[in-house]
């Protein structure tokens, strides 16, 4: 198996996890590995198999989004009745992933924040989009409209494809190497421009120098076709019935193909990592020689 993955033998969302395994999983995650749970599937209920269709997402959305904190569903034009079923399925995935994350990464338990749940019923390959939105190119996640100010982006993914089709990813080089390669080429943050973006409400919250660099890093990686082709990378195929977890702000990844997948996002303040020196914030600060938040 790929050195970029570390596999753990966990087959249930609610099963207790012994401390040594939790420690190893946390260490793997923080060091930028993909935590791979080959046997952890998310089972759909009989009446939910009707959601295994690309049509359940809006024509111009690639995914259905659910916010468990307020119970809202977006990105779908299903009838109100079907939306109830969709919400219940999404809610179950959100509950399942939270239970898992709390057990697998107990160190994060008190400070991790559960954010959006998404269901991706549309084929990932061949969606037309601008290069910045093209997730078939290697990148680290950075959401320009939602500055994180250094908070980690932890994501849980589960392939639920009913036809045996894996989700095909590429996984690239370690974050330190991405930074070494690109940092010098990125524009310097501009304090005034950041304030203006915030004032006209283009960004929610302050866009820190960290957010500036992450956004430009994301774009610079995607824009460089030579990098995409030649950087050290590996193809990884996640079969249906498997789950994987990454800090997606750190792990260089590209989603090449696949259909029908769930994803749950969590945020974690850097200070609550076991070793915060491995956070993109700290890596960038060391490289830039100054504080970035
Ligand atoms: C991404 O985060 O780049 C997309 C992951 C996926 O859809 O498999
Ligand atoms: Fe991504």
Tab-separated table of C-alpha atoms and ligand atoms in Angstrom:
chain	number	residue	atom	x	y	z
A	1	UNK	CA	0.000	0.000	0.000
A	2	UNK	CA	1.013	3.585	-0.587
A	3	UNK	CA	3.202	5.237	2.025
A	4	UNK	CA	0.878	8.191	1.833
A	5	UNK	CA	-1.859	6.113	3.483
A	6	UNK	CA	-1.949	4.628	6.963
A	7	UNK	CA	-4.605	1.994	7.404
A	8	UNK	CA	-6.589	1.292	10.569
A	9	UNK	CA	-8.851	-1.636	11.178
A	10	UNK	CA	-12.137	0.009	12.131
A	11	UNK	CA	-15.427	-1.304	10.814
A	12	UNK	CA	-18.045	0.604	12.807
A	13	UNK	CA	-18.756	4.299	13.382
A	14	UNK	CA	-19.559	3.705	17.037
A	15	UNK	CA	-17.016	0.993	17.936
A	16	UNK	CA	-14.729	1.828	20.832
A	17	UNK	CA	-11.147	2.521	19.791
A	18	UNK	CA	-8.218	1.604	22.029
A	19	UNK	CA	-5.824	4.370	23.058
A	20	UNK	CA	-2.771	3.078	21.131
A	21	UNK	CA	-4.730	3.065	17.883
A	22	UNK	CA	-6.122	6.550	18.538
A	23	UNK	CA	-2.617	7.826	19.237
A	24	UNK	CA	-1.284	6.322	16.020
A	25	UNK	CA	-4.173	7.640	13.973
A	26	UNK	CA	-3.727	11.164	15.349
A	27	UNK	CA	-0.010	11.028	14.631
A	28	UNK	CA	-0.616	9.811	11.074
A	29	UNK	CA	-3.218	12.509	10.445
A	30	UNK	CA	-1.061	15.327	11.810
A	31	UNK	CA	1.959	14.211	9.823
A	32	UNK	CA	-0.027	14.598	6.607
A	33	UNK	CA	-1.007	11.008	5.894
A	34	UNK	CA	-4.354	9.788	4.671
A	35	UNK	CA	-6.016	7.834	7.498
A	36	UNK	CA	-7.584	4.960	5.607
A	37	UNK	CA	-10.451	2.851	6.965
A	38	UNK	CA	-10.972	0.226	4.279
A	39	UNK	CA	-13.878	-1.500	5.999
A	40	UNK	CA	-15.823	1.488	7.268
A	41	UNK	CA	-18.897	1.821	5.096
A	42	UNK	CA	-21.920	4.075	5.358
A	43	UNK	CA	-25.021	2.000	4.694
A	44	UNK	CA	-27.972	3.601	3.003
A	45	UNK	CA	-31.491	2.687	4.081
A	46	UNK	CA	-33.727	1.084	1.503
A	47	UNK	CA	-35.674	4.259	0.776
A	48	UNK	CA	-32.413	6.200	0.406
A	49	UNK	CA	-31.212	4.316	-2.672
A	50	UNK	CA	-33.380	6.738	-4.672
A	51	UNK	CA	-30.745	9.370	-3.837
A	52	UNK	CA	-28.119	7.460	-5.848
A	53	UNK	CA	-28.707	9.704	-8.850
A	54	UNK	CA	-26.848	12.759	-10.106
A	55	UNK	CA	-30.224	14.510	-10.462
A	56	UNK	CA	-30.678	14.984	-6.725
A	57	UNK	CA	-28.141	17.844	-6.932
A	58	UNK	CA	-29.118	21.135	-8.559
A	59	UNK	CA	-27.996	21.445	-12.160
A	60	UNK	CA	-25.412	24.050	-11.191
A	61	UNK	CA	-24.276	22.444	-7.928
A	62	UNK	CA	-21.953	19.542	-7.740
A	63	UNK	CA	-23.055	18.557	-4.288
A	64	UNK	CA	-25.846	18.649	-1.761
A	65	UNK	CA	-24.853	20.540	1.363
A	66	UNK	CA	-26.210	20.182	4.860
A	67	UNK	CA	-25.454	22.190	7.969
A	68	UNK	CA	-26.182	20.125	11.062
A	69	UNK	CA	-25.838	23.203	13.289
A	70	UNK	CA	-28.948	24.798	11.776
A	71	UNK	CA	-30.500	21.884	9.884
A	72	UNK	CA	-30.399	23.567	6.465
A	73	UNK	CA	-30.078	21.778	3.150
A	74	UNK	CA	-28.728	23.441	0.000
A	75	UNK	CA	-27.780	22.481	-3.524
A	76	UNK	CA	-30.831	20.356	-4.214
A	77	UNK	CA	-34.154	20.977	-5.899
A	78	UNK	CA	-35.837	17.860	-4.521
A	79	UNK	CA	-39.448	18.136	-3.389
A	80	UNK	CA	-39.975	19.098	0.264
A	81	UNK	CA	-40.874	15.533	1.128
A	82	UNK	CA	-37.767	14.074	-0.491
A	83	UNK	CA	-35.724	16.804	1.161
A	84	UNK	CA	-36.823	15.427	4.521
A	85	UNK	CA	-35.391	12.051	3.563
A	86	UNK	CA	-32.216	13.643	2.242
A	87	UNK	CA	-31.804	15.654	5.442
A	88	UNK	CA	-32.204	12.552	7.556
A	89	UNK	CA	-29.537	10.700	5.529
A	90	UNK	CA	-27.129	13.633	5.754
A	91	UNK	CA	-27.820	13.987	9.451
A	92	UNK	CA	-26.942	10.330	9.985
A	93	UNK	CA	-23.645	10.774	8.158
A	94	UNK	CA	-22.883	13.881	10.228
A	95	UNK	CA	-23.637	12.013	13.485
A	96	UNK	CA	-21.615	8.979	12.385
A	97	UNK	CA	-18.530	10.980	11.465
A	98	UNK	CA	-18.678	13.026	14.660
A	99	UNK	CA	-18.846	9.850	16.763
A	100	UNK	CA	-15.882	8.425	14.855
A	101	UNK	CA	-13.740	11.549	15.011
A	102	UNK	CA	-14.331	11.897	18.746
A	103	UNK	CA	-13.085	8.356	19.316
A	104	UNK	CA	-10.294	8.227	16.758
A	105	UNK	CA	-8.867	11.654	17.669
A	106	UNK	CA	-9.777	12.022	21.350
A	107	UNK	CA	-7.250	14.839	21.807
A	108	UNK	CA	-9.433	17.080	19.616
A	109	UNK	CA	-12.690	16.232	21.281
A	110	UNK	CA	-13.369	19.382	23.249
A	111	UNK	CA	-12.346	21.892	20.592
A	112	UNK	CA	-13.223	20.415	17.225
A	113	UNK	CA	-16.051	22.163	15.387
A	114	UNK	CA	-18.347	20.282	13.077
A	115	UNK	CA	-19.076	22.227	9.896
A	116	UNK	CA	-20.736	21.292	6.631
A	117	UNK	CA	-21.746	17.843	5.457
A	118	UNK	CA	-21.812	17.213	1.735
A	119	UNK	CA	-23.135	14.511	-0.532
A	120	UNK	CA	-21.537	14.357	-3.988
A	121	UNK	CA	-23.716	12.424	-6.423
A	122	UNK	CA	-22.142	13.898	-9.579
A	123	UNK	CA	-19.263	12.235	-11.453
A	124	UNK	CA	-16.062	14.038	-10.459
A	125	UNK	CA	-14.348	13.533	-13.805
A	126	UNK	CA	-14.857	15.929	-16.674
A	127	UNK	CA	-16.834	18.647	-14.942
A	128	UNK	CA	-16.136	21.843	-16.818
A	129	UNK	CA	-14.818	24.585	-14.598
A	130	UNK	CA	-12.146	27.219	-14.244
A	131	UNK	CA	-8.719	25.931	-13.267
A	132	UNK	CA	-9.160	27.293	-9.748
A	133	UNK	CA	-12.248	25.172	-9.228
A	134	UNK	CA	-10.771	22.152	-10.973
A	135	UNK	CA	-10.282	19.604	-8.197
A	136	UNK	CA	-8.726	17.117	-10.617
A	137	UNK	CA	-5.568	19.207	-10.168
A	138	UNK	CA	-3.387	18.676	-7.093
A	139	UNK	CA	-4.067	21.280	-4.416
A	140	UNK	CA	-4.414	21.916	-0.721
A	141	UNK	CA	-7.836	23.148	0.378
A	142	UNK	CA	-8.299	26.851	1.031
A	143	UNK	CA	-11.705	28.496	0.876
A	144	UNK	CA	-11.328	32.129	-0.166
A	145	UNK	CA	-14.738	33.172	1.174
A	146	UNK	CA	-14.245	31.490	4.554
A	147	UNK	CA	-10.918	32.466	6.105
A	148	UNK	CA	-9.773	29.994	8.750
A	149	UNK	CA	-7.049	32.134	10.356
A	150	UNK	CA	-4.977	28.984	10.715
A	151	UNK	CA	-7.668	26.607	11.915
A	152	UNK	CA	-7.236	23.135	10.480
A	153	UNK	CA	-9.619	21.664	7.906
A	154	UNK	CA	-10.253	18.013	8.760
A	155	UNK	CA	-12.360	16.053	6.286
A	156	UNK	CA	-13.932	12.613	6.420
A	157	UNK	CA	-14.883	10.981	3.095
A	158	UNK	CA	-16.923	7.841	2.402
A	159	UNK	CA	-17.441	6.261	-1.002
A	160	UNK	CA	-20.999	4.877	-1.361
A	161	UNK	CA	-20.911	4.048	-5.067
A	162	UNK	CA	-23.363	1.166	-5.679
A	163	UNK	CA	-21.619	-0.118	-8.822
A	164	UNK	CA	-18.183	-0.882	-7.420
A	165	UNK	CA	-16.596	2.298	-8.793
A	166	UNK	CA	-13.704	3.575	-6.652
A	167	UNK	CA	-12.975	7.233	-6.001
A	168	UNK	CA	-9.712	7.905	-7.750
A	169	UNK	CA	-7.426	10.450	-6.095
A	170	UNK	CA	-3.893	11.527	-6.661
A	171	UNK	CA	-1.904	12.379	-3.532
A	172	UNK	CA	1.103	14.661	-3.949
A	173	UNK	CA	4.164	15.774	-2.006
A	174	UNK	CA	4.421	16.767	1.690
A	175	UNK	CA	3.193	20.255	2.615
A	176	UNK	CA	6.698	21.453	3.580
A	177	UNK	CA	7.840	20.751	0.037
A	178	UNK	CA	4.843	22.512	-1.500
A	179	UNK	CA	5.719	25.582	0.577
A	180	UNK	CA	9.408	25.454	-0.311
A	181	UNK	CA	8.574	25.298	-3.956
A	182	UNK	CA	5.885	27.981	-4.145
A	183	UNK	CA	6.193	30.457	-1.278
A	184	UNK	CA	8.744	32.711	-3.022
A	185	UNK	CA	6.473	32.999	-6.057
A	186	UNK	CA	3.345	34.117	-4.175
A	187	UNK	CA	2.259	37.756	-3.919
A	188	UNK	CA	2.789	39.391	-0.519
A	189	UNK	CA	-0.339	39.927	1.566
A	190	UNK	CA	-1.820	43.392	1.430
A	191	UNK	CA	-3.411	44.493	4.685
A	192	UNK	CA	-5.564	47.174	3.075
A	193	UNK	CA	-6.924	44.865	0.374
A	194	UNK	CA	-7.867	42.326	3.054
A	195	UNK	CA	-9.790	44.967	5.002
A	196	UNK	CA	-11.647	46.074	1.892
A	197	UNK	CA	-12.653	42.479	1.067
A	198	UNK	CA	-13.973	42.102	4.574
A	199	UNK	CA	-15.839	45.420	4.492
A	200	UNK	CA	-17.618	44.663	1.252
A	201	UNK	CA	-18.464	41.272	2.709
A	202	UNK	CA	-16.587	39.176	0.185
A	203	UNK	CA	-15.014	37.307	3.043
A	204	UNK	CA	-16.625	36.145	6.266
A	205	UNK	CA	-14.299	37.233	9.020
A	206	UNK	CA	-10.796	38.542	8.724
A	207	UNK	CA	-8.624	37.360	5.889
A	208	UNK	CA	-5.315	36.891	7.630
A	209	UNK	CA	-1.895	36.715	5.966
A	210	UNK	CA	-2.201	32.950	6.493
A	211	UNK	CA	-5.441	32.852	4.488
A	212	UNK	CA	-3.820	34.977	1.827
A	213	UNK	CA	-0.937	32.545	1.422
A	214	UNK	CA	-3.133	29.450	1.486
A	215	UNK	CA	-5.424	30.875	-1.177
A	216	UNK	CA	-2.514	31.753	-3.434
A	217	UNK	CA	-0.804	28.432	-2.770
A	218	UNK	CA	-3.980	26.609	-3.816
A	219	UNK	CA	-4.162	28.612	-7.046
A	220	UNK	CA	-0.450	28.432	-7.842
A	221	UNK	CA	-0.452	24.634	-7.523
A	222	UNK	CA	-3.468	24.299	-9.807
A	223	UNK	CA	-2.141	26.793	-12.357
A	224	UNK	CA	1.169	24.998	-12.863
A	225	UNK	CA	0.640	22.173	-15.348
A	226	UNK	CA	4.274	21.168	-15.267
A	227	UNK	CA	3.985	20.751	-11.484
A	228	UNK	CA	0.759	18.766	-11.880
A	229	UNK	CA	2.452	16.372	-14.239
A	230	UNK	CA	5.897	15.985	-12.732
A	231	UNK	CA	5.667	16.377	-8.976
A	232	UNK	CA	6.025	13.237	-6.878
A	233	UNK	CA	2.546	11.759	-6.596
A	234	UNK	CA	0.589	8.555	-6.354
A	235	UNK	CA	-2.742	7.319	-7.647
A	236	UNK	CA	-5.000	6.064	-4.888
A	237	UNK	CA	-8.298	4.248	-5.415
A	238	UNK	CA	-10.794	4.309	-2.554
A	239	UNK	CA	-13.301	1.501	-3.101
A	240	UNK	CA	-16.997	1.759	-2.264
A	241	UNK	CA	-17.536	0.879	1.382
A	242	UNK	CA	-14.356	2.624	2.502
A	243	UNK	CA	-13.733	5.819	4.478
A	244	UNK	CA	-10.668	8.046	4.576
A	245	UNK	CA	-9.719	11.097	6.620
A	246	UNK	CA	-7.272	13.904	5.878
A	247	UNK	CA	-6.288	17.345	6.971
A	248	UNK	CA	-7.136	18.674	3.522
A	249	UNK	CA	-5.379	22.010	4.132
A	250	UNK	CA	-2.141	19.993	4.360
A	251	UNK	CA	-2.465	16.928	2.135
A	252	UNK	CA	-1.909	17.700	-1.544
A	253	UNK	CA	-4.792	15.919	-3.277
A	254	UNK	CA	-6.724	15.734	-6.540
A	255	UNK	CA	-10.035	13.962	-7.160
A	256	UNK	CA	-9.766	12.401	-10.611
A	257	UNK	CA	-13.002	10.451	-10.870
A	258	UNK	CA	-15.742	8.716	-8.946
A	259	UNK	CA	-19.386	9.228	-8.117
A	260	UNK	CA	-21.495	9.058	-4.947
A	261	UNK	CA	-19.511	10.088	-1.940
A	262	UNK	CA	-20.163	11.721	1.399
A	263	UNK	CA	-17.876	14.278	2.990
A	264	UNK	CA	-17.908	15.888	6.422
A	265	UNK	CA	-15.798	18.934	7.302
A	266	UNK	CA	-14.522	19.789	10.778
A	267	UNK	CA	-12.412	22.729	11.939
A	268	UNK	CA	-9.774	22.466	14.622
A	269	UNK	CA	-7.869	25.326	16.264
A	270	UNK	CA	-4.129	24.805	15.796
A	271	UNK	CA	-3.507	25.023	19.537
A	272	UNK	CA	-5.472	21.822	20.060
A	273	UNK	CA	-3.373	19.652	17.803
A	274	UNK	CA	-1.051	17.221	19.535
A	275	UNK	CA	1.868	18.727	17.605
A	276	UNK	CA	0.925	22.107	16.219
A	277	UNK	CA	4.326	22.521	14.582
A	278	UNK	CA	2.952	20.332	11.785
A	279	UNK	CA	0.096	22.734	11.031
A	280	UNK	CA	0.260	24.574	7.680
A	281	UNK	CA	0.147	27.792	9.735
A	282	UNK	CA	3.334	26.896	11.576
A	283	UNK	CA	5.064	25.548	8.458
A	284	UNK	CA	4.294	28.765	6.581
A	285	UNK	CA	5.333	30.925	9.527
A	286	UNK	CA	8.684	29.174	9.749
A	287	UNK	CA	9.211	29.638	6.009
A	288	UNK	CA	8.084	33.291	6.035
A	289	UNK	CA	9.989	34.088	9.227
A	290	UNK	CA	7.074	35.869	10.842
A	291	UNK	CA	3.657	35.439	12.435
A	292	UNK	CA	0.814	35.131	9.896
A	293	UNK	CA	-2.287	35.578	12.059
B	1	LIG	C1	-11.458	17.840	-3.086
B	1	LIG	O1	-11.523	18.136	-1.881
B	1	LIG	O2	-10.582	18.344	-3.763
B	1	LIG	C2	-12.455	16.908	-3.733
B	1	LIG	C3	-12.464	15.593	-3.078
B	1	LIG	C4	-13.412	14.665	-3.779
B	1	LIG	O3	-14.444	15.131	-4.305
B	1	LIG	O4	-13.140	13.450	-3.808
B	2	LIG	FE1	-9.781	19.645	-2.168
